[in-house]
Coordinates of C-alpha atoms in Angstrom, one line a residue:
M26 CA 2.4 43.8 -1.9
V27 CA 2.1 41.3 1.0
G28 CA -1.0 39.9 -0.7
A29 CA 0.8 39.7 -4.1
G30 CA 3.7 37.9 -2.6
I31 CA 1.5 35.5 -0.7
L32 CA -0.6 34.9 -3.8
C33 CA 2.5 33.9 -5.8
S34 CA 3.6 31.6 -3.0
R35 CA 0.2 30.0 -2.4
L36 CA -0.4 29.4 -6.1
F37 CA 2.9 27.5 -6.4
G38 CA 1.9 25.7 -3.2
L39 CA -1.3 24.6 -4.8
V40 CA 0.6 23.4 -7.9
R41 CA 3.0 21.5 -5.5
Q42 CA 0.0 19.9 -3.7
R43 CA -1.6 19.0 -7.1
V44 CA 1.6 17.2 -8.2
F45 CA 1.8 15.5 -4.8
S46 CA -1.8 14.4 -5.0
H47 CA -1.2 13.1 -8.6
Y48 CA 1.6 10.8 -7.5
F49 CA 0.4 9.9 -4.0
G50 CA -3.3 10.4 -3.7
L51 CA -4.4 9.7 -0.2
S52 CA -2.1 6.7 0.2
D53 CA 0.1 5.6 3.1
A54 CA 3.1 7.4 1.5
A55 CA 1.0 10.6 1.5
D56 CA 0.2 10.1 5.1
I57 CA 3.8 9.6 6.0
F58 CA 5.1 12.7 4.3
S59 CA 2.3 14.9 5.6
A60 CA 2.8 13.7 9.2
A61 CA 6.6 14.0 8.9
L62 CA 6.5 17.5 7.5
R63 CA 4.4 18.6 10.5
V64 CA 7.0 17.6 13.1
P65 CA 9.9 19.8 12.2
N66 CA 7.5 22.5 11.1
F67 CA 6.8 22.9 14.8
L68 CA 10.3 24.4 15.1
Q69 CA 9.6 26.8 12.2
N70 CA 6.3 28.0 13.7
L71 CA 7.7 28.3 17.2
F72 CA 10.7 30.4 16.2
G73 CA 9.7 31.5 12.7
E74 CA 7.7 34.1 10.8
G75 CA 4.7 34.8 13.1
V76 CA 6.7 34.7 16.4
L77 CA 9.8 36.6 15.2
S78 CA 7.7 39.2 13.4
A79 CA 5.5 39.8 16.5
S80 CA 8.5 40.2 18.8
F81 CA 11.3 41.6 16.6
I82 CA 9.4 44.0 14.3
P83 CA 7.9 46.3 17.0
V84 CA 11.3 47.0 18.5
Y85 CA 13.3 47.1 15.3
A86 CA 10.7 49.3 13.5
R87 CA 10.7 51.8 16.4
L88 CA 14.5 52.1 16.2
L89 CA 14.2 52.8 12.4
A90 CA 11.4 55.4 13.0
Q91 CA 13.7 57.1 15.5
H92 CA 16.5 57.1 12.9
K93 CA 18.8 54.9 15.0
Q94 CA 20.2 52.8 12.2
E95 CA 23.3 51.6 14.0
E96 CA 21.3 50.4 17.0
A97 CA 18.8 48.7 14.7
D98 CA 21.7 46.9 12.9
R99 CA 23.2 45.8 16.2
L100 CA 19.8 44.4 17.2
A101 CA 19.4 42.5 13.9
G102 CA 22.9 41.0 14.2
A103 CA 22.4 39.9 17.8
I104 CA 19.0 38.3 17.1
F105 CA 20.4 36.4 14.2
A106 CA 23.4 35.1 16.3
I107 CA 21.1 34.0 19.1
L108 CA 18.7 32.3 16.7
A109 CA 21.6 30.5 15.0
L110 CA 22.8 29.1 18.4
I111 CA 19.4 28.1 19.6
I112 CA 18.2 26.5 16.4
S113 CA 21.4 24.5 15.9
L114 CA 20.9 22.9 19.4
I115 CA 17.2 22.2 18.8
V116 CA 17.8 20.7 15.4
A117 CA 20.5 18.4 16.7
L118 CA 18.3 17.4 19.7
G119 CA 15.3 17.0 17.4
I120 CA 17.1 14.6 15.0
L121 CA 18.1 12.4 18.0
A122 CA 14.7 12.5 19.7
T123 CA 12.6 11.9 16.5
P124 CA 11.5 8.3 17.5
Y125 CA 10.2 9.7 20.8
L126 CA 8.5 12.7 19.2
L127 CA 6.7 10.4 16.8
W128 CA 4.9 8.6 19.6
L129 CA 3.3 11.9 20.4
I130 CA 2.6 13.1 16.9
A131 CA 1.6 9.9 15.1
P132 CA 0.7 7.2 17.6
G133 CA -1.3 5.3 15.0
Y134 CA 1.8 4.6 12.9
T135 CA 3.5 1.3 13.4
G136 CA 6.1 -1.0 11.7
E137 CA 7.5 0.1 8.3
K138 CA 5.2 3.2 8.2
R139 CA 6.6 4.4 11.5
E140 CA 10.3 3.8 10.5
L141 CA 9.9 5.6 7.2
T142 CA 8.3 8.6 8.9
I143 CA 11.2 8.8 11.3
L144 CA 13.7 8.9 8.4
I145 CA 11.7 11.6 6.6
V146 CA 11.5 13.7 9.8
R147 CA 15.3 13.5 10.4
I148 CA 16.0 14.6 6.8
L149 CA 13.6 17.6 7.1
F150 CA 14.7 18.9 10.5
P151 CA 17.7 21.0 9.2
G152 CA 15.7 22.5 6.4
T153 CA 13.0 23.9 8.7
G154 CA 15.8 25.3 11.0
I155 CA 17.0 27.3 8.0
L156 CA 13.5 28.6 7.5
V157 CA 13.8 30.4 10.8
W158 CA 16.6 32.5 9.4
S159 CA 14.3 33.2 6.5
A160 CA 11.8 34.6 9.0
W161 CA 14.6 36.8 10.3
C162 CA 15.0 38.2 6.8
L163 CA 11.3 38.7 6.6
G164 CA 11.3 40.8 9.8
I165 CA 14.0 43.1 8.5
L166 CA 12.5 43.5 5.0
N167 CA 9.0 44.2 6.4
S168 CA 10.3 46.8 8.8
H169 CA 11.8 48.6 5.8
H170 CA 8.4 48.3 4.0
K171 CA 9.9 45.8 1.5
F172 CA 7.0 43.3 1.5
F173 CA 6.9 41.4 -1.8
L174 CA 10.2 39.4 -1.8
S175 CA 9.8 38.0 1.7
Y176 CA 6.4 36.6 1.0
A177 CA 7.1 35.5 -2.5
A178 CA 10.4 33.7 -1.5
P179 CA 8.5 30.4 -0.7
V180 CA 8.0 30.0 -4.4
I181 CA 11.5 28.7 -4.6
W182 CA 10.8 26.2 -1.8
N183 CA 7.7 24.9 -3.7
L184 CA 9.6 24.7 -7.0
C185 CA 12.3 22.5 -5.5
M186 CA 9.6 20.1 -4.2
I187 CA 7.8 20.1 -7.5
L188 CA 11.0 19.4 -9.4
S189 CA 12.0 16.7 -7.0
M190 CA 8.7 14.8 -7.7
L191 CA 8.9 15.3 -11.4
I192 CA 12.6 14.2 -11.7
F193 CA 12.2 11.1 -9.6
R194 CA 8.6 10.3 -10.6
H195 CA 9.4 6.8 -11.8
L196 CA 10.4 5.6 -8.4
E197 CA 8.2 3.7 -6.1
A198 CA 6.2 5.9 -3.7
N199 CA 8.1 5.1 -0.5
R200 CA 11.5 5.9 -2.2
L201 CA 10.1 9.0 -3.9
I202 CA 9.2 10.7 -0.7
V203 CA 12.8 10.3 0.5
Y204 CA 14.0 12.3 -2.5
L205 CA 11.2 14.7 -2.0
A206 CA 12.4 15.3 1.6
W207 CA 15.9 16.2 0.3
G208 CA 14.4 18.5 -2.3
T209 CA 12.5 20.2 0.5
V210 CA 15.7 20.9 2.4
L211 CA 17.3 22.4 -0.7
G212 CA 14.3 24.6 -1.2
C213 CA 14.6 25.9 2.4
L214 CA 18.2 26.9 1.8
L215 CA 17.5 28.7 -1.4
Q216 CA 14.5 30.5 0.1
F217 CA 16.9 31.9 2.7
L218 CA 19.7 32.8 0.3
V219 CA 17.4 34.7 -2.1
Q220 CA 16.4 37.1 0.7
L221 CA 19.9 37.4 2.3
G222 CA 21.3 39.7 -0.4
P223 CA 18.6 42.5 -0.1
V224 CA 18.8 42.2 3.7
L225 CA 22.5 42.9 3.8
K226 CA 22.0 46.0 1.8
L227 CA 19.4 47.3 4.3
V228 CA 21.6 46.4 7.3
P229 CA 25.0 48.0 6.3
T230 CA 26.7 47.6 9.7
L231 CA 25.5 44.1 10.5
R232 CA 27.6 42.2 13.0
L233 CA 26.8 38.8 14.3
R234 CA 27.4 39.1 18.1
L235 CA 25.7 37.3 21.0
D236 CA 24.8 40.6 22.8
M237 CA 22.6 39.4 25.6
Q238 CA 22.9 42.5 27.6
S239 CA 21.4 45.0 25.1
L240 CA 18.2 46.6 26.3
H241 CA 16.6 46.1 22.9
V242 CA 17.6 42.5 22.7
K243 CA 16.0 42.0 26.2
Q244 CA 12.8 43.7 24.9
V245 CA 12.7 41.3 21.9
G246 CA 13.5 38.3 24.1
G247 CA 10.7 39.2 26.6
S248 CA 8.1 39.5 23.9
F249 CA 9.5 36.5 22.0
L250 CA 9.0 34.1 24.9
G251 CA 5.4 35.1 25.3
V252 CA 4.6 34.9 21.6
A253 CA 6.5 31.6 21.2
I254 CA 4.6 30.0 24.0
G255 CA 1.4 31.3 22.5
R256 CA 2.3 29.9 19.0
G257 CA 3.4 26.7 20.7
V258 CA 0.0 26.3 22.2
V259 CA -1.5 26.8 18.7
Q260 CA 0.9 24.2 17.3
I261 CA 0.0 21.8 20.1
S262 CA -3.6 22.2 19.0
A263 CA -2.7 21.3 15.5
F264 CA -0.6 18.3 16.7
V265 CA -3.5 17.1 18.8
D266 CA -5.7 17.1 15.6
Q267 CA -3.0 15.2 13.7
A268 CA -2.5 12.7 16.4
I269 CA -6.2 12.0 16.5
S270 CA -6.4 11.8 12.7
T271 CA -3.8 9.0 12.7
L272 CA -6.3 6.9 14.5
L273 CA -9.0 7.5 11.9
G274 CA -7.6 5.1 9.2
S275 CA -5.6 5.5 6.0
G276 CA -6.1 8.8 4.1
A277 CA -7.3 10.9 7.1
V278 CA -3.9 12.7 7.6
A279 CA -3.4 13.3 3.9
G280 CA -7.0 14.4 3.5
M281 CA -6.7 17.0 6.2
T282 CA -3.3 18.2 4.8
T283 CA -4.9 18.6 1.3
A284 CA -7.9 20.5 2.8
A285 CA -5.5 22.7 4.8
S286 CA -3.6 23.7 1.6
I287 CA -6.9 25.2 0.3
N288 CA -8.0 26.6 3.7
L289 CA -4.7 28.4 4.1
L290 CA -5.1 30.3 0.8
P291 CA -7.7 32.9 2.1
V292 CA -6.1 32.8 5.6
S293 CA -2.8 33.8 4.1
L294 CA -4.0 36.1 1.3
F295 CA -6.3 38.2 3.5
G296 CA -5.8 37.4 7.2
M297 CA -2.0 37.1 7.1
A298 CA -1.5 39.8 4.5
V299 CA -3.5 42.5 6.4
S300 CA -2.1 41.5 9.8
A301 CA 1.5 41.4 8.5
S302 CA 1.3 44.7 6.7
E303 CA -0.4 46.4 9.6
L304 CA 2.0 45.3 12.3
P305 CA 4.8 47.8 11.5
T306 CA 2.3 50.6 11.1
L307 CA 0.5 49.7 14.3
S308 CA 3.8 49.5 16.2
R309 CA 4.8 53.0 15.0
M310 CA 1.3 54.4 16.0
A311 CA 1.4 52.8 19.4
G312 CA 4.8 54.3 20.3
D313 CA 5.8 54.2 23.9
H314 CA 2.5 55.5 25.4
V315 CA -1.2 55.0 24.4
D316 CA -3.4 57.9 25.3
A317 CA -7.0 58.5 24.3
E318 CA -6.1 59.9 20.9
V319 CA -3.7 57.1 20.0
A320 CA -6.3 54.5 21.2
A321 CA -8.9 56.0 18.9
K322 CA -6.5 55.9 15.9
L323 CA -5.5 52.3 16.7
S324 CA -9.2 51.3 17.0
A325 CA -10.0 52.9 13.7
R326 CA -7.1 51.2 12.0
L327 CA -8.1 47.8 13.5
N328 CA -11.7 48.2 12.4
N329 CA -10.7 49.1 8.9
G330 CA -8.5 46.0 8.7
L331 CA -11.3 43.8 10.0
E332 CA -13.7 45.2 7.3
R333 CA -11.1 44.4 4.6
I334 CA -10.6 40.9 5.9
A335 CA -14.4 40.2 6.2
F336 CA -15.0 41.3 2.6
F337 CA -12.9 38.5 1.3
I338 CA -13.2 35.9 4.0
V339 CA -17.0 35.7 4.1
P340 CA -17.2 34.6 0.4
S341 CA -14.3 32.2 1.0
A342 CA -16.1 30.5 3.8
M343 CA -19.3 30.3 1.8
A344 CA -17.4 28.8 -1.2
F345 CA -16.0 26.1 1.1
F346 CA -19.5 25.2 2.2
A347 CA -21.3 25.3 -1.2
L348 CA -18.6 24.8 -3.8
G349 CA -15.9 22.9 -2.1
N350 CA -16.3 19.9 -4.4
V351 CA -15.7 22.1 -7.5
I352 CA -12.6 23.7 -5.9
V353 CA -11.0 20.4 -4.7
A354 CA -11.6 18.6 -8.0
A355 CA -10.1 21.4 -10.1
L356 CA -7.0 21.6 -7.9
Y357 CA -6.3 17.9 -7.1
Q358 CA -8.4 15.4 -9.0
T359 CA -5.8 13.8 -11.1
G360 CA -3.9 10.5 -11.2
A361 CA -4.3 8.7 -7.9
F362 CA -6.6 11.4 -6.5
T363 CA -10.1 10.2 -7.4
T364 CA -13.6 11.8 -7.4
K365 CA -14.3 10.0 -4.1
D366 CA -11.3 11.7 -2.6
S367 CA -12.5 15.1 -3.8
Y368 CA -15.8 14.7 -2.0
Y369 CA -14.0 13.5 1.2
V370 CA -11.7 16.5 1.2
W371 CA -14.7 18.8 0.4
A372 CA -16.3 17.6 3.7
I373 CA -13.1 18.4 5.6
L374 CA -12.8 21.8 3.9
A375 CA -16.4 22.6 4.8
G376 CA -15.6 21.8 8.4
S377 CA -12.7 24.2 8.3
G378 CA -14.9 26.9 7.0
V379 CA -16.7 27.1 10.4
G380 CA -13.7 28.9 12.0
L381 CA -12.3 30.7 8.9
L382 CA -13.5 34.1 9.8
A383 CA -12.6 33.8 13.5
S384 CA -9.0 32.7 12.7
T385 CA -8.4 35.6 10.3
F386 CA -9.9 38.2 12.7
G387 CA -7.9 36.7 15.5
R388 CA -4.6 37.3 13.6
L389 CA -5.3 41.0 13.3
Y390 CA -6.3 41.3 16.9
S391 CA -3.1 39.5 18.0
S392 CA -1.0 41.8 15.8
T393 CA -2.6 44.8 17.6
Y394 CA -1.7 43.3 21.0
Y395 CA 1.8 42.7 19.8
A396 CA 2.1 46.3 18.6
L397 CA 1.1 47.3 22.1
R398 CA 3.8 45.0 23.4
D399 CA 1.2 42.8 25.1
T400 CA 2.1 39.2 24.5
R401 CA 0.5 37.7 27.6
T402 CA -3.2 38.3 26.6
P403 CA -3.0 36.3 23.3
L404 CA -1.1 33.6 25.2
R405 CA -3.8 33.2 27.8
F406 CA -6.6 33.0 25.2
A407 CA -4.6 30.6 23.1
M408 CA -4.5 28.3 26.2
V409 CA -8.3 28.5 26.3
R410 CA -8.5 27.6 22.6
L411 CA -6.2 24.6 23.1
A412 CA -8.4 23.2 25.9
F413 CA -11.5 23.5 23.8
T414 CA -9.8 22.1 20.7
V415 CA -8.7 18.9 22.6
V416 CA -12.1 18.3 24.3
L417 CA -14.2 19.1 21.2
G418 CA -11.8 17.3 18.8
L419 CA -11.8 14.1 20.7
A420 CA -15.6 14.1 21.0
S421 CA -16.1 15.0 17.4
A422 CA -13.6 12.7 15.8
L423 CA -13.9 9.6 18.0
L424 CA -17.3 9.5 19.5
I425 CA -19.7 11.1 17.0
P426 CA -18.8 8.7 14.0
K427 CA -19.4 5.7 16.3
A428 CA -22.7 7.2 17.5
L429 CA -23.8 7.8 14.0
G430 CA -22.6 4.4 12.7
I431 CA -20.4 6.0 10.0
P432 CA -16.7 5.1 9.1
M433 CA -14.2 6.6 11.5
Q434 CA -12.5 8.3 8.5
W435 CA -15.2 10.9 8.6
G436 CA -14.1 12.0 12.1
A437 CA -11.7 14.3 10.3
V438 CA -14.6 16.6 9.4
G439 CA -15.5 16.9 13.1
L440 CA -11.8 17.7 13.9
T441 CA -11.8 20.8 11.6
A442 CA -15.3 21.9 12.6
S443 CA -14.5 21.7 16.3
A444 CA -11.2 23.6 15.8
G445 CA -13.3 26.3 14.2
V446 CA -15.6 26.5 17.2
A447 CA -12.6 26.8 19.5
G448 CA -11.3 29.6 17.2
W449 CA -14.5 31.5 17.7
I450 CA -14.2 31.3 21.5
E451 CA -10.6 32.6 21.3
F452 CA -11.7 35.5 19.0
H453 CA -14.5 36.5 21.3
L454 CA -12.0 36.7 24.2
L455 CA -9.5 38.7 22.2
R456 CA -12.1 41.2 21.1
R457 CA -13.6 41.7 24.6
K458 CA -10.2 42.4 26.1
M459 CA -9.2 44.8 23.3
N460 CA -12.5 46.7 23.7
Q461 CA -11.5 47.4 27.3
N462 CA -8.2 48.9 26.1
L463 CA -9.2 50.8 23.0
G464 CA -12.9 51.2 23.2
P465 CA -15.5 49.4 20.9
T466 CA -13.9 47.4 18.0
G467 CA -15.3 45.1 15.5
I468 CA -17.6 45.1 12.4
A469 CA -21.2 46.4 12.4
L470 CA -23.8 43.6 12.3
L471 CA -25.5 45.2 9.3
L472 CA -22.3 45.1 7.3
M473 CA -21.7 41.4 8.2
A474 CA -25.3 40.6 7.3
K475 CA -24.9 42.2 3.9
L476 CA -21.7 40.3 3.2
W477 CA -23.3 36.9 4.1
I478 CA -26.4 37.7 2.0
A479 CA -24.2 38.7 -1.0
A480 CA -22.2 35.5 -0.6
G481 CA -25.4 33.4 -0.3
V482 CA -26.9 34.9 -3.5
A483 CA -23.6 34.4 -5.4
A484 CA -23.3 30.8 -4.2
L485 CA -26.9 30.1 -5.4
A486 CA -26.1 31.5 -8.8
A487 CA -22.9 29.4 -9.0
C488 CA -24.7 26.2 -7.9
V489 CA -27.3 26.7 -10.7
V490 CA -24.5 27.0 -13.2
E491 CA -22.8 23.9 -11.9
H492 CA -26.1 21.9 -12.0
Y493 CA -26.9 22.7 -15.6
M494 CA -23.3 22.4 -16.9
P495 CA -22.4 19.5 -19.1
A496 CA -19.5 17.2 -18.0
W497 CA -16.6 19.3 -19.3
G498 CA -14.0 18.2 -16.7
P499 CA -13.2 19.6 -13.3
I500 CA -10.9 22.5 -14.4
L501 CA -13.3 24.0 -16.9
T502 CA -16.3 23.5 -14.6
A503 CA -14.5 25.3 -11.8
T504 CA -13.5 28.2 -14.1
L505 CA -17.1 28.8 -15.1
V506 CA -18.7 28.1 -11.7
L507 CA -16.2 30.2 -9.6
S508 CA -16.2 33.0 -12.2
T509 CA -20.0 33.2 -11.8
Y510 CA -19.6 33.2 -8.0
G511 CA -17.0 35.9 -8.0
I512 CA -18.8 38.2 -10.4
A513 CA -22.1 37.7 -8.6
Y514 CA -20.5 38.5 -5.2
F515 CA -18.9 41.7 -6.4
A516 CA -22.1 42.8 -8.2
V517 CA -24.3 42.3 -5.1
T518 CA -21.8 43.9 -2.7
F519 CA -21.5 46.9 -5.1
Q520 CA -25.2 47.3 -5.2
L521 CA -25.3 47.1 -1.4
H522 CA -22.8 49.9 -1.2
I523 CA -20.1 47.9 0.6
P524 CA -17.2 50.4 1.0
T525 CA -14.4 47.8 0.4
C526 CA -16.1 46.6 -2.8
R527 CA -16.2 50.1 -4.2
E528 CA -12.6 50.7 -3.2
V529 CA -11.4 47.5 -5.0
V530 CA -13.5 48.3 -8.1
Q531 CA -12.0 51.9 -8.2
K532 CA -8.5 50.6 -7.8
L533 CA -9.0 48.1 -10.6
M534 CA -10.4 50.8 -12.9
R535 CA -7.5 53.0 -12.2
R536 CA -5.1 50.1 -12.8
F537 CA -6.6 49.5 -16.3
G538 CA -6.9 53.2 -17.1
L539 CA -10.7 53.3 -16.8
G540 CA -11.1 55.7 -14.0

């Protein structure tokens, strides 16, 4: 259900990005909105979905498992009230401090480009604050095993942005992004409201009270601080990449944002879906004490999740490397977005494929740490990741293009690839520490080798189809090429007796009444 909800959301996100690319391409206006959206999103990521889920769900889910509904309701009300107070103060300060924040986030923007970015950021700040309340709704719904609505709710946010661009499409680009910003804020509000009704039914005795003395609130607060700092480190890493990309010339920021919209699809569908759906279960399994028996169960659950993630992420990474041009062209090559832009974004996307597996594995390991109420370990390793991201990013983006004598714009490829290398370092540290707690975890090398071989064979078949296809347009080309790729991958993994493949095939056969 998490995967289905995320799929709906991401598909509409791709439509939104396609409409955005149609009207803005990789222009200065596209750079402005992409950079502006990143600034208030820091607030959402610092207090939102990932952080709130990791700190709130383990405590709230345990209360529900112990049939303490009233205590759970009091906890939910207290957390909402505390969030409302903190977010209101931060949004107000953020609006006032936007000009100073922009020197850190987009140092390459000057003059009119800088002033317009400041305006867009100030418009967007309240909306992203509202999204934090939406994350509170998600935590409650997930704890009650209501997964679909919370992850499908962003469809409304995407729709508001799409409609804003279509309604005001005749305006000049710099005016259009202002209306788009207001449409984004409206979408944030509607995304929260659509979840609020079902939440109120699940929390019948909800009272909004600033109860700072509650033991359960203190438990959430203690975990929240550690997770928020860890997420903040990850966000700083993303901001470093963006700050560097503003120095690479026009189109670099928009190109990275476009590539990220594709990269996030498998991360969300498989990495986030498995991690989010496992967190409540892992929290219940961990309980208050982890003995040898519980450790063995947690290890088995973790390994099973890793295998499911790998089955889908390995072919996703291979597709980014071998078929990225087909994917980008089908999604975004329209209007102001040209064939040249497609190849540029493909290069950035291929760079992001370097760390795709590590980032998705890392999410599940982090969820397991959070279920064990250990927020410090992921934080320490996130700091290590940040250090490597900064050093490798600066070298890859600013030094390598000069050394090779190529345009600075291509430094964006080095940024995504170096971030992937840093992600692998973080994943290795997370796994090593977890192995000390639960015993050996991870995926067998033979299974990983089979998955990569299957993906390689499938990519070869897809490339042959692409090579011999007539010029039928990007969408039809992608349909045939990617269909070949998917069918070939499933066929090879089925023949190699990959358990996840056979489970998926059996579920599909039962769904269509064939098994």
